[in-house]
Short mmCIF file of C-alpha atoms and ligand atoms in Angstrom, two decimals:
data_model
loop_
_atom_site.label_atom_id
_atom_site.label_comp_id
_atom_site.label_asym_id
_atom_site.label_seq_id
_atom_site.Cartn_x
_atom_site.Cartn_y
_atom_site.Cartn_z
CA UNK A 28 -128.17 -41.79 -25.02
CA UNK A 29 -127.37 -42.65 -21.23
CA UNK A 30 -124.00 -42.16 -19.30
CA UNK A 31 -123.53 -43.34 -15.94
CA UNK A 32 -123.72 -40.47 -13.37
CA UNK A 33 -120.67 -39.21 -11.89
CA UNK A 34 -119.93 -39.98 -8.19
CA UNK A 35 -117.12 -37.74 -7.64
CA UNK A 36 -115.62 -35.71 -10.21
CA UNK A 37 -116.57 -32.96 -12.69
CA UNK A 38 -118.84 -32.34 -15.46
CA UNK A 39 -117.18 -29.94 -18.05
CA UNK A 40 -120.55 -28.40 -19.55
CA UNK A 41 -121.57 -25.80 -22.46
CA UNK A 42 -118.38 -26.71 -24.65
CA UNK A 43 -118.96 -25.16 -28.08
CA UNK A 44 -120.03 -28.02 -30.28
CA UNK A 45 -116.90 -29.41 -31.89
CA UNK A 46 -114.28 -28.29 -29.37
CA UNK A 47 -114.94 -31.08 -26.83
CA UNK A 48 -111.87 -33.10 -28.12
CA UNK A 49 -109.62 -30.25 -28.16
CA UNK A 50 -110.34 -29.87 -24.39
CA UNK A 51 -109.79 -33.56 -24.10
CA UNK A 52 -106.63 -33.47 -25.31
CA UNK A 53 -105.78 -30.38 -23.72
CA UNK A 54 -106.46 -31.80 -20.16
CA UNK A 55 -104.46 -34.96 -21.37
CA UNK A 56 -107.84 -36.98 -20.39
CA UNK A 57 -106.59 -40.08 -22.25
CA UNK A 58 -103.83 -40.27 -19.40
CA UNK A 59 -106.56 -40.56 -16.95
CA UNK A 60 -107.38 -43.95 -15.21
CA UNK A 61 -110.89 -43.12 -14.38
CA UNK A 62 -114.11 -42.98 -16.43
CA UNK A 63 -114.18 -40.21 -19.00
CA UNK A 64 -117.05 -39.57 -21.14
CA UNK A 65 -116.72 -37.07 -24.11
CA UNK A 66 -120.48 -36.44 -25.60
CA UNK A 67 -120.62 -34.54 -28.70
CA UNK A 68 -123.41 -32.39 -30.22
CA UNK A 69 -125.61 -32.61 -27.12
CA UNK A 70 -128.95 -30.51 -27.35
CA UNK A 71 -128.44 -27.37 -25.31
CA UNK A 72 -131.32 -24.78 -24.46
CA UNK A 73 -128.71 -22.26 -24.34
CA UNK A 74 -126.44 -22.94 -27.32
CA UNK A 75 -128.74 -25.18 -29.48
CA UNK A 76 -125.67 -27.65 -29.65
CA UNK A 77 -122.86 -28.44 -27.43
CA UNK A 78 -120.01 -30.80 -26.20
CA UNK A 79 -119.88 -32.29 -22.51
CA UNK A 80 -117.26 -34.02 -20.85
CA UNK A 81 -117.77 -36.12 -17.60
CA UNK A 82 -114.64 -36.89 -15.60
CA UNK A 83 -115.08 -39.46 -12.61
CA UNK A 84 -112.34 -38.15 -10.62
CA UNK A 85 -110.97 -34.43 -9.85
CA UNK A 86 -108.33 -33.17 -12.20
CA UNK A 87 -106.66 -29.81 -12.77
CA UNK A 88 -108.40 -27.57 -14.52
CA UNK A 89 -106.72 -24.21 -14.07
CA UNK A 90 -105.69 -23.39 -17.71
CA UNK A 91 -109.38 -23.93 -18.94
CA UNK A 92 -110.47 -20.41 -18.84
CA UNK A 93 -107.56 -19.75 -21.49
CA UNK A 94 -109.39 -22.07 -23.86
CA UNK A 95 -112.99 -21.03 -23.23
CA UNK A 96 -113.99 -18.61 -20.29
CA UNK A 97 -118.11 -19.55 -21.23
CA UNK A 98 -117.31 -23.17 -20.24
CA UNK A 99 -119.43 -24.53 -17.21
CA UNK A 100 -117.57 -26.49 -14.59
CA UNK A 101 -119.94 -28.49 -12.25
CA UNK A 102 -117.91 -30.31 -9.37
CA UNK A 103 -119.95 -33.33 -7.99
CA UNK A 104 -119.47 -35.01 -4.67
CA UNK A 105 -121.25 -38.06 -3.42
CA UNK A 106 -123.48 -37.81 -6.47
CA UNK A 107 -124.40 -34.23 -5.57
CA UNK A 108 -123.79 -31.12 -7.37
CA UNK A 109 -121.70 -28.99 -4.98
CA UNK A 110 -120.28 -26.23 -7.20
CA UNK A 111 -120.96 -24.56 -10.45
CA UNK A 112 -118.53 -21.75 -11.75
CA UNK A 113 -117.05 -20.64 -14.98
CA UNK A 114 -113.54 -21.03 -15.14
CA UNK A 115 -111.43 -17.81 -14.90
CA UNK A 116 -109.01 -16.35 -17.34
CA UNK A 117 -105.51 -17.85 -15.59
CA UNK A 118 -102.96 -15.17 -15.15
CA UNK A 119 -100.07 -17.39 -16.79
CA UNK A 120 -100.44 -20.46 -18.92
CA UNK A 121 -97.32 -22.44 -19.46
CA UNK A 122 -96.60 -24.78 -22.29
CA UNK A 123 -100.61 -24.49 -23.44
CA UNK A 124 -99.38 -22.24 -26.62
CA UNK A 125 -96.21 -22.07 -28.31
CA UNK A 126 -94.68 -18.66 -29.19
CA UNK A 127 -95.12 -18.30 -33.44
CA UNK A 128 -92.27 -15.31 -33.31
CA UNK A 129 -89.52 -16.50 -35.42
CA UNK A 130 -87.30 -14.04 -33.44
CA UNK A 131 -88.33 -15.27 -30.15
CA UNK A 132 -85.65 -16.74 -27.54
CA UNK A 133 -87.71 -19.67 -27.48
CA UNK A 134 -86.97 -20.82 -30.98
CA UNK A 135 -83.51 -21.42 -30.45
CA UNK A 136 -83.45 -22.58 -26.94
CA UNK A 137 -85.82 -25.47 -26.87
CA UNK A 138 -85.79 -26.70 -23.35
CA UNK A 139 -87.48 -22.90 -22.55
CA UNK A 140 -91.02 -23.30 -21.09
CA UNK A 141 -93.66 -21.36 -23.49
CA UNK A 142 -95.12 -19.02 -20.81
CA UNK A 143 -97.70 -16.50 -21.77
CA UNK A 144 -99.29 -13.83 -19.20
CA UNK A 145 -102.47 -12.30 -19.34
CA UNK A 146 -101.95 -8.56 -20.31
CA UNK A 147 -105.42 -7.38 -20.91
CA UNK A 148 -108.40 -9.12 -19.34
CA UNK A 149 -111.04 -7.17 -21.18
CA UNK A 150 -109.75 -8.28 -24.57
CA UNK A 151 -108.44 -11.83 -23.44
CA UNK A 152 -105.13 -11.01 -24.75
CA UNK A 153 -101.95 -13.02 -23.66
CA UNK A 154 -98.55 -12.13 -24.66
CA UNK A 155 -95.28 -14.52 -24.61
CA UNK A 156 -93.36 -13.36 -21.46
CA UNK A 157 -89.99 -13.30 -23.50
CA UNK A 158 -90.90 -11.33 -26.79
CA UNK A 159 -94.45 -9.88 -25.80
CA UNK A 160 -96.01 -11.47 -29.13
CA UNK A 161 -99.65 -11.90 -29.00
CA UNK A 162 -101.15 -15.43 -28.30
CA UNK A 163 -102.93 -16.64 -31.29
CA UNK A 164 -106.15 -18.65 -30.70
CA UNK B 12 -81.45 -7.83 -6.71
CA UNK B 13 -82.88 -6.28 -9.68
CA UNK B 14 -82.39 -6.53 -13.33
CA UNK B 15 -83.43 -3.96 -16.20
CA UNK B 16 -85.05 -5.89 -19.07
CA UNK B 17 -87.59 -3.29 -20.43
CA UNK B 18 -88.10 0.31 -19.68
CA UNK B 19 -91.30 -0.16 -17.89
CA UNK B 20 -89.67 -2.23 -15.34
CA UNK B 21 -88.79 1.57 -13.80
CA UNK B 22 -91.28 3.56 -12.31
CA UNK B 23 -91.54 7.20 -13.00
CA UNK B 24 -90.17 8.19 -9.88
CA UNK B 25 -86.92 5.81 -10.58
CA UNK B 26 -86.39 7.27 -14.01
CA UNK B 27 -86.17 10.76 -12.25
CA UNK B 28 -84.01 9.54 -9.63
CA UNK B 29 -81.61 8.20 -12.26
CA UNK B 30 -81.75 11.34 -14.31
CA UNK B 31 -80.77 13.45 -11.25
CA UNK B 32 -77.99 10.88 -10.35
CA UNK B 33 -76.75 10.98 -14.19
CA UNK B 34 -76.88 15.02 -13.86
CA UNK B 35 -74.94 14.92 -10.37
CA UNK B 36 -72.42 12.59 -12.03
CA UNK B 37 -72.16 15.04 -14.88
CA UNK B 38 -71.39 17.98 -12.33
CA UNK B 39 -69.45 16.05 -10.05
CA UNK B 40 -67.50 13.30 -11.64
CA UNK B 41 -64.81 12.86 -9.01
CA UNK B 42 -67.45 12.06 -6.42
CA UNK B 43 -68.07 9.21 -8.32
CA UNK B 44 -64.63 7.98 -9.85
CA UNK B 45 -64.43 5.44 -7.13
CA UNK B 46 -67.85 4.15 -6.17
CA UNK B 47 -67.53 0.72 -8.19
CA UNK B 48 -63.93 -0.07 -6.93
CA UNK B 49 -63.32 -3.76 -7.07
CA UNK B 50 -66.63 -4.25 -8.98
CA UNK B 51 -66.51 -6.08 -12.49
CA UNK B 52 -69.23 -5.43 -15.07
CA UNK B 53 -69.50 -8.55 -17.81
CA UNK B 54 -70.50 -7.14 -21.29
CA UNK B 55 -71.96 -10.27 -23.11
CA UNK B 56 -72.75 -9.23 -26.87
CA UNK B 57 -74.00 -12.12 -28.38
CA UNK B 58 -74.16 -9.70 -31.65
CA UNK B 59 -71.78 -6.77 -32.05
CA UNK B 60 -72.55 -3.32 -31.08
CA UNK B 61 -69.65 -1.45 -30.67
CA UNK B 62 -71.45 1.66 -29.49
CA UNK B 63 -73.43 0.19 -27.08
CA UNK B 64 -70.54 -2.09 -25.67
CA UNK B 65 -68.18 0.91 -25.37
CA UNK B 66 -70.59 3.01 -23.57
CA UNK B 67 -71.22 0.32 -20.98
CA UNK B 68 -67.56 -0.26 -20.71
CA UNK B 69 -66.51 3.36 -20.32
CA UNK B 70 -69.35 4.03 -17.61
CA UNK B 71 -67.95 1.14 -15.70
CA UNK B 72 -64.03 2.32 -16.14
CA UNK B 73 -65.39 5.87 -15.02
CA UNK B 74 -66.96 4.32 -11.83
CA UNK B 75 -63.46 3.00 -11.03
CA UNK B 76 -64.80 -0.46 -11.84
CA UNK B 77 -63.39 -3.08 -14.26
CA UNK B 78 -65.00 -4.88 -17.55
CA UNK B 79 -64.78 -8.17 -18.90
CA UNK B 80 -66.66 -10.23 -21.71
CA UNK B 81 -66.89 -10.55 -25.12
CA UNK B 82 -68.10 -8.74 -28.10
CA UNK B 83 -69.63 -11.30 -30.56
CA UNK B 84 -70.90 -14.71 -30.31
CA UNK B 85 -68.22 -16.55 -32.15
CA UNK B 86 -65.84 -15.70 -29.39
CA UNK B 87 -68.12 -17.11 -26.64
CA UNK B 88 -69.57 -20.41 -25.54
CA UNK B 89 -72.74 -19.86 -27.11
CA UNK B 90 -70.72 -20.96 -30.41
CA UNK B 91 -70.54 -24.23 -28.95
CA UNK B 92 -74.44 -24.25 -28.40
CA UNK B 93 -74.48 -23.24 -24.47
CA UNK B 94 -77.79 -21.98 -23.53
CA UNK B 95 -78.13 -18.22 -22.25
CA UNK B 96 -79.34 -19.74 -18.98
CA UNK B 97 -75.78 -21.86 -18.42
CA UNK B 98 -73.79 -18.69 -19.93
CA UNK B 99 -75.06 -16.35 -17.34
CA UNK B 100 -74.65 -18.94 -14.54
CA UNK B 101 -71.09 -19.11 -15.04
CA UNK B 102 -70.58 -15.40 -15.67
CA UNK B 103 -72.46 -14.56 -12.42
CA UNK B 104 -69.44 -16.22 -10.65
CA UNK B 105 -67.11 -13.75 -12.07
CA UNK B 106 -68.98 -10.73 -12.56
CA UNK B 107 -71.13 -8.24 -10.07
CA UNK B 108 -73.43 -7.06 -13.06
CA UNK B 109 -74.07 -8.29 -16.62
CA UNK B 110 -74.89 -6.05 -19.72
CA UNK B 111 -76.10 -8.48 -22.20
CA UNK B 112 -77.11 -7.87 -25.79
CA UNK B 113 -78.33 -10.83 -27.87
CA UNK B 114 -80.07 -11.25 -31.38
CA UNK B 115 -83.33 -13.08 -29.79
CA UNK B 116 -86.13 -11.17 -28.17
CA UNK B 117 -86.48 -12.34 -24.76
CA UNK B 118 -82.89 -13.68 -24.08
CA UNK B 119 -81.79 -10.73 -21.67
CA UNK B 120 -85.12 -11.95 -19.31
CA UNK B 121 -84.09 -15.49 -19.71
CA UNK B 122 -80.67 -14.25 -18.41
CA UNK B 123 -82.40 -12.35 -15.34
CA UNK B 124 -84.19 -15.46 -14.41
CA UNK B 125 -81.25 -17.59 -13.99
CA UNK B 126 -78.18 -15.33 -13.01
CA UNK B 127 -77.53 -14.38 -9.63
CA UNK B 128 -76.25 -10.94 -10.29
CA UNK B 129 -78.18 -7.68 -11.95
CA UNK B 130 -78.77 -8.08 -15.97
CA UNK B 131 -79.01 -4.91 -18.02
CA UNK B 132 -80.64 -5.71 -21.35
CA UNK B 133 -78.26 -3.67 -23.78
CA UNK B 134 -80.72 -4.65 -26.63
CA UNK B 135 -82.52 -7.95 -27.66
CA UNK B 136 -83.13 -8.08 -31.34
CA UNK B 137 -85.74 -5.33 -32.74
CA UNK B 138 -87.62 -5.82 -28.97
CA UNK B 139 -86.37 -3.61 -25.86
CA UNK B 140 -83.30 -1.13 -25.50
CA UNK B 141 -84.23 0.49 -22.24
CA UNK B 142 -80.70 2.10 -21.84
CA UNK B 143 -81.38 3.96 -25.09
CA UNK B 144 -84.57 5.04 -23.98
CA UNK B 145 -82.96 6.33 -20.53
CA UNK B 146 -80.27 7.80 -22.94
CA UNK B 147 -83.45 9.77 -24.76
CA UNK B 148 -84.89 11.00 -21.65
CA UNK B 149 -82.02 12.24 -20.02
CA UNK B 150 -81.28 14.29 -23.14
CA UNK B 151 -84.67 15.35 -23.51
CA UNK B 152 -84.23 16.40 -19.60
CA UNK B 153 -81.06 18.33 -20.17
CA UNK B 154 -82.20 20.02 -23.05
CA UNK B 155 -85.55 21.23 -22.02
CA UNK B 156 -85.36 21.21 -18.22
CA UNK B 157 -88.34 19.21 -18.25
CA UNK B 158 -90.00 15.87 -19.19
CA UNK B 159 -93.57 16.89 -19.41
CA UNK B 160 -95.63 19.73 -21.27
CA UNK B 161 -93.47 18.83 -24.85
CA UNK B 162 -94.47 18.42 -28.33
CA UNK B 163 -92.14 15.51 -29.45
CA UNK B 164 -91.86 14.67 -33.31
CA UNK B 165 -91.04 11.45 -34.38
CA UNK B 166 -89.79 11.41 -38.00
CA UNK B 167 -88.67 8.44 -40.09
CA UNK B 168 -88.89 4.67 -39.89
CA UNK B 169 -92.03 4.54 -37.02
CA UNK B 170 -92.92 1.09 -37.95
CA UNK B 171 -89.78 -0.62 -37.17
CA UNK B 172 -88.03 1.84 -34.78
CA UNK B 173 -87.85 0.04 -31.48
CA UNK B 174 -86.22 3.33 -29.85
CA UNK B 175 -89.05 4.98 -31.28
CA UNK B 176 -91.92 2.87 -29.58
CA UNK B 177 -89.93 2.54 -26.30
CA UNK B 178 -89.66 6.37 -25.90
CA UNK B 179 -93.42 6.77 -26.76
CA UNK B 180 -94.24 4.37 -23.86
CA UNK B 181 -91.88 6.28 -21.44
CA UNK B 182 -93.20 9.62 -22.25
CA UNK B 183 -96.67 8.62 -22.16
CA UNK B 184 -96.32 8.26 -18.37
CA UNK B 185 -95.44 12.27 -18.42
CA UNK B 186 -98.17 14.94 -18.10
CA UNK B 187 -98.85 17.56 -21.04
CA UNK B 188 -97.17 15.50 -23.81
CA UNK B 189 -98.06 15.93 -27.52
CA UNK B 190 -96.74 13.08 -29.84
CA UNK B 191 -96.23 14.03 -33.55
CA UNK B 192 -95.76 11.06 -35.69
CA UNK B 193 -94.21 11.87 -39.30
CA UNK B 194 -93.50 8.95 -41.56
CA UNK B 195 -94.29 7.78 -44.99
CA UNK B 196 -97.64 5.37 -45.17
CA UNK B 197 -95.22 2.66 -45.25
CA UNK B 198 -93.49 3.35 -42.24
CA UNK B 199 -96.25 4.30 -39.85
CA UNK B 200 -96.30 3.79 -36.22
CA UNK B 201 -98.01 0.07 -35.79
CA UNK B 202 -101.43 0.28 -34.76
CA UNK B 203 -100.87 -1.59 -31.36
CA UNK B 204 -98.62 1.04 -30.36
CA UNK B 205 -101.12 3.44 -30.94
CA UNK B 206 -103.93 1.47 -29.11
CA UNK B 207 -101.67 0.15 -26.37
CA UNK B 208 -99.83 3.16 -25.55
CA UNK B 209 -101.12 6.34 -26.66
CA UNK B 210 -105.00 5.60 -26.65
CA UNK B 211 -104.40 3.79 -23.44
CA UNK B 212 -102.80 6.92 -21.56
CA UNK B 213 -105.12 9.54 -23.58
CA UNK B 214 -101.82 10.98 -25.14
CA UNK B 215 -102.99 13.85 -27.86
CA UNK B 216 -101.16 12.68 -31.09
CA UNK B 217 -101.10 13.35 -34.68
CA UNK B 218 -99.90 11.43 -37.93
CA UNK B 219 -98.70 13.33 -41.06
CA UNK B 220 -96.21 12.63 -43.74
CA UNK B 221 -95.20 16.37 -44.10
CA UNK B 222 -92.43 17.28 -41.67
CA UNK B 223 -92.03 20.97 -42.97
CA UNK B 224 -95.56 21.41 -41.96
CA UNK B 225 -95.41 20.49 -38.49
CA UNK B 226 -91.92 21.77 -37.79
CA UNK B 227 -93.12 25.12 -35.98
CA UNK B 228 -94.92 23.15 -33.23
CA UNK B 229 -92.24 21.06 -32.30
CA UNK B 230 -90.10 20.94 -28.76
CA UNK B 231 -88.06 17.63 -29.75
CA UNK B 232 -87.76 16.35 -33.06
CA UNK B 233 -86.64 12.67 -32.79
CA UNK B 234 -85.09 11.58 -36.17
CA UNK B 235 -84.65 7.89 -37.38
CA UNK B 236 -82.91 6.42 -40.23
CA UNK B 237 -85.25 5.50 -43.27
CA UNK B 238 -83.65 2.07 -44.62
CA UNK B 239 -83.79 1.30 -48.22
CA UNK B 240 -84.65 -2.51 -47.15
CA UNK B 241 -87.78 -1.31 -45.87
CA UNK B 242 -89.54 -0.39 -48.89
CA UNK B 243 -90.87 -3.04 -51.83
CA UNK B 244 -89.41 -1.55 -54.25
CA UNK B 245 -86.56 1.22 -55.11
CA UNK B 246 -88.89 3.68 -56.80
CA UNK B 247 -90.78 4.45 -53.64
CA UNK B 248 -87.69 4.44 -51.61
CA UNK B 249 -86.23 7.28 -53.88
CA UNK B 250 -89.37 9.23 -53.94
CA UNK B 251 -89.73 9.35 -50.21
CA UNK B 252 -86.47 9.42 -48.78
CA UNK B 253 -85.50 13.07 -49.26
CA UNK B 254 -88.77 14.10 -47.55
CA UNK B 255 -87.32 12.46 -44.32
CA UNK B 256 -84.06 14.03 -44.36
CA UNK B 257 -83.38 16.93 -42.21
CA UNK B 258 -82.00 20.03 -44.17
CA UNK B 259 -80.99 23.56 -42.66
CA UNK B 260 -83.85 24.78 -45.01
CA UNK B 261 -86.47 22.42 -43.30
CA UNK B 262 -85.35 24.11 -39.96
CA UNK B 263 -85.99 27.70 -40.93
CA UNK B 264 -89.37 27.44 -39.45
CA UNK B 265 -88.25 25.45 -36.19
CA UNK B 266 -88.28 26.87 -32.90
CA UNK B 267 -85.31 28.69 -31.59
CA UNK B 268 -85.07 26.10 -28.77
CA UNK B 269 -86.12 22.98 -30.57
CA UNK B 270 -84.05 20.03 -29.64
CA UNK B 271 -82.69 17.55 -32.40
CA UNK B 272 -82.14 14.03 -31.42
CA UNK B 273 -80.90 10.61 -33.26
CA UNK B 274 -80.30 7.48 -31.78
CA UNK B 275 -77.05 7.27 -34.27
CA UNK B 276 -75.67 5.77 -36.09
CA UNK B 277 -76.92 8.09 -38.85
CA UNK B 278 -76.64 7.69 -42.33
CA UNK B 279 -77.77 10.94 -44.44
CA UNK B 280 -81.17 11.69 -42.44
CA UNK B 281 -79.84 14.48 -40.71
CA UNK B 282 -77.55 16.78 -43.30
CA UNK B 283 -74.08 17.42 -41.67
CA UNK B 284 -74.55 21.02 -42.20
CA UNK B 285 -76.78 20.57 -39.09
CA UNK B 286 -74.17 19.41 -36.60
CA UNK B 287 -72.83 22.85 -36.11
CA UNK B 288 -76.39 24.24 -35.05
CA UNK B 289 -76.88 24.40 -31.33
CA UNK B 290 -80.18 22.32 -31.84
CA UNK B 291 -78.18 19.64 -32.57
CA UNK B 292 -78.20 17.61 -29.57
CA UNK B 293 -77.39 13.98 -30.96
CA UNK B 294 -73.79 14.03 -29.96
CA UNK B 295 -74.59 15.39 -26.54
CA UNK B 296 -76.85 12.21 -26.40
CA UNK B 297 -74.18 9.91 -26.98
CA UNK B 298 -72.34 11.21 -23.96
CA UNK B 299 -75.54 11.31 -21.93
CA UNK B 300 -75.85 7.57 -22.66
CA UNK B 301 -72.65 7.04 -20.65
CA UNK B 302 -73.90 9.00 -17.57
CA UNK B 303 -77.15 7.41 -17.43
CA UNK B 304 -75.65 4.07 -17.66
CA UNK B 305 -73.34 5.00 -14.76
CA UNK B 306 -76.32 6.01 -12.97
CA UNK B 307 -78.17 2.63 -13.97
CA UNK B 308 -74.88 0.57 -12.74
CA UNK B 309 -74.69 2.24 -9.50
CA UNK B 310 -78.39 1.70 -8.85
CA UNK B 311 -78.71 -2.00 -9.54
CA UNK B 312 -75.38 -2.45 -7.83
CA UNK B 313 -76.97 -0.59 -5.02
CA UNK B 314 -74.06 1.69 -4.53
CA UNK B 315 -75.78 4.65 -5.01
CA UNK B 316 -76.42 6.01 -1.72
ZN1 ZN C 22 -92.26 -15.21 -27.65
#
């Protein structure tokens, strides 16, 4: 299977097989005008099967580390790989996860942003800033 | 401008300073009688809690200030569907400081993000109640003369008791603290509190179901209510409730300088016969609550120089 190579953009590699669509939606890629390719079940030396997303432009990836810090991000400029990194765990995520605690103020005040903060980097624990309920993955 | 939402918003040093100011207020009330002259405290109680509200209002009056506010949501604009953010923006125009109680967890934090005056969390659902914890700390300090090197027993409902979780959190920042957790199996301290607080700070702790067995060790006994509705069936409740009621007989093996605390209101978990015992501190604790709130208001209004 052949996909046009990217000139200026990013390749999100080593996505757990089956998680590609989730990340596609999470990054709102349906709203992008540039070329986007979602590759499912590619063969991988490291993980047997993986998903890959190619985006032919630059987009905001700040919250990606919350979804999976093991993903690899490749940055391509003028057709050359210029940077390769794993996303960091973001300190704060806004409107990515919704608080499930029925006693939380976010349940009665609909316009409040759902904000979670990283409280334990080792165990990747995020807690609601309002009620401290743990984010469920 | 600062607010107090959780007890952990205050450093140990700031807590020690508040306790020092509260002790000075107790010794020299006249020096503080006009400190907040011309200042207004708004008590915004979206759910009723007469005890806490009166404590805040008495505190402000004793500082020479004034008080305005409401005592239940029905009499506020919240009944018309106004957001917490809008309510506190409005009240910020009338008051210099706000004490807020709300049934929803996190409401005071939302208030502090939108108000232009300091917010004091006066209880948000089952979440935080930092002025209760300050009250408990002042009481322990006054009764024992220290906040370190203490064996502290918590008895009753350790599962849902937010005052317990928050006091354990506050005490775990002091040295030489040993915690003894006394409760029925059904109401044990949640594992996240053990993991995130006790184990994280290397606090020595013991779990038991037997109050009498640990009584001789205790410097502090913090009693809480065991509520009928916490049990799945009436049988379990009836079987267990008496084990967690403090009686003069159970106190026989206690230290002579034990301090018995209770966040009140009490139902029957401390026999009335104990009230006359000098080790019963819970009514002095109520009074301490007013003094520590005075110290806190001064600190947040930066009048405390
Ligand atoms: Zn929440």
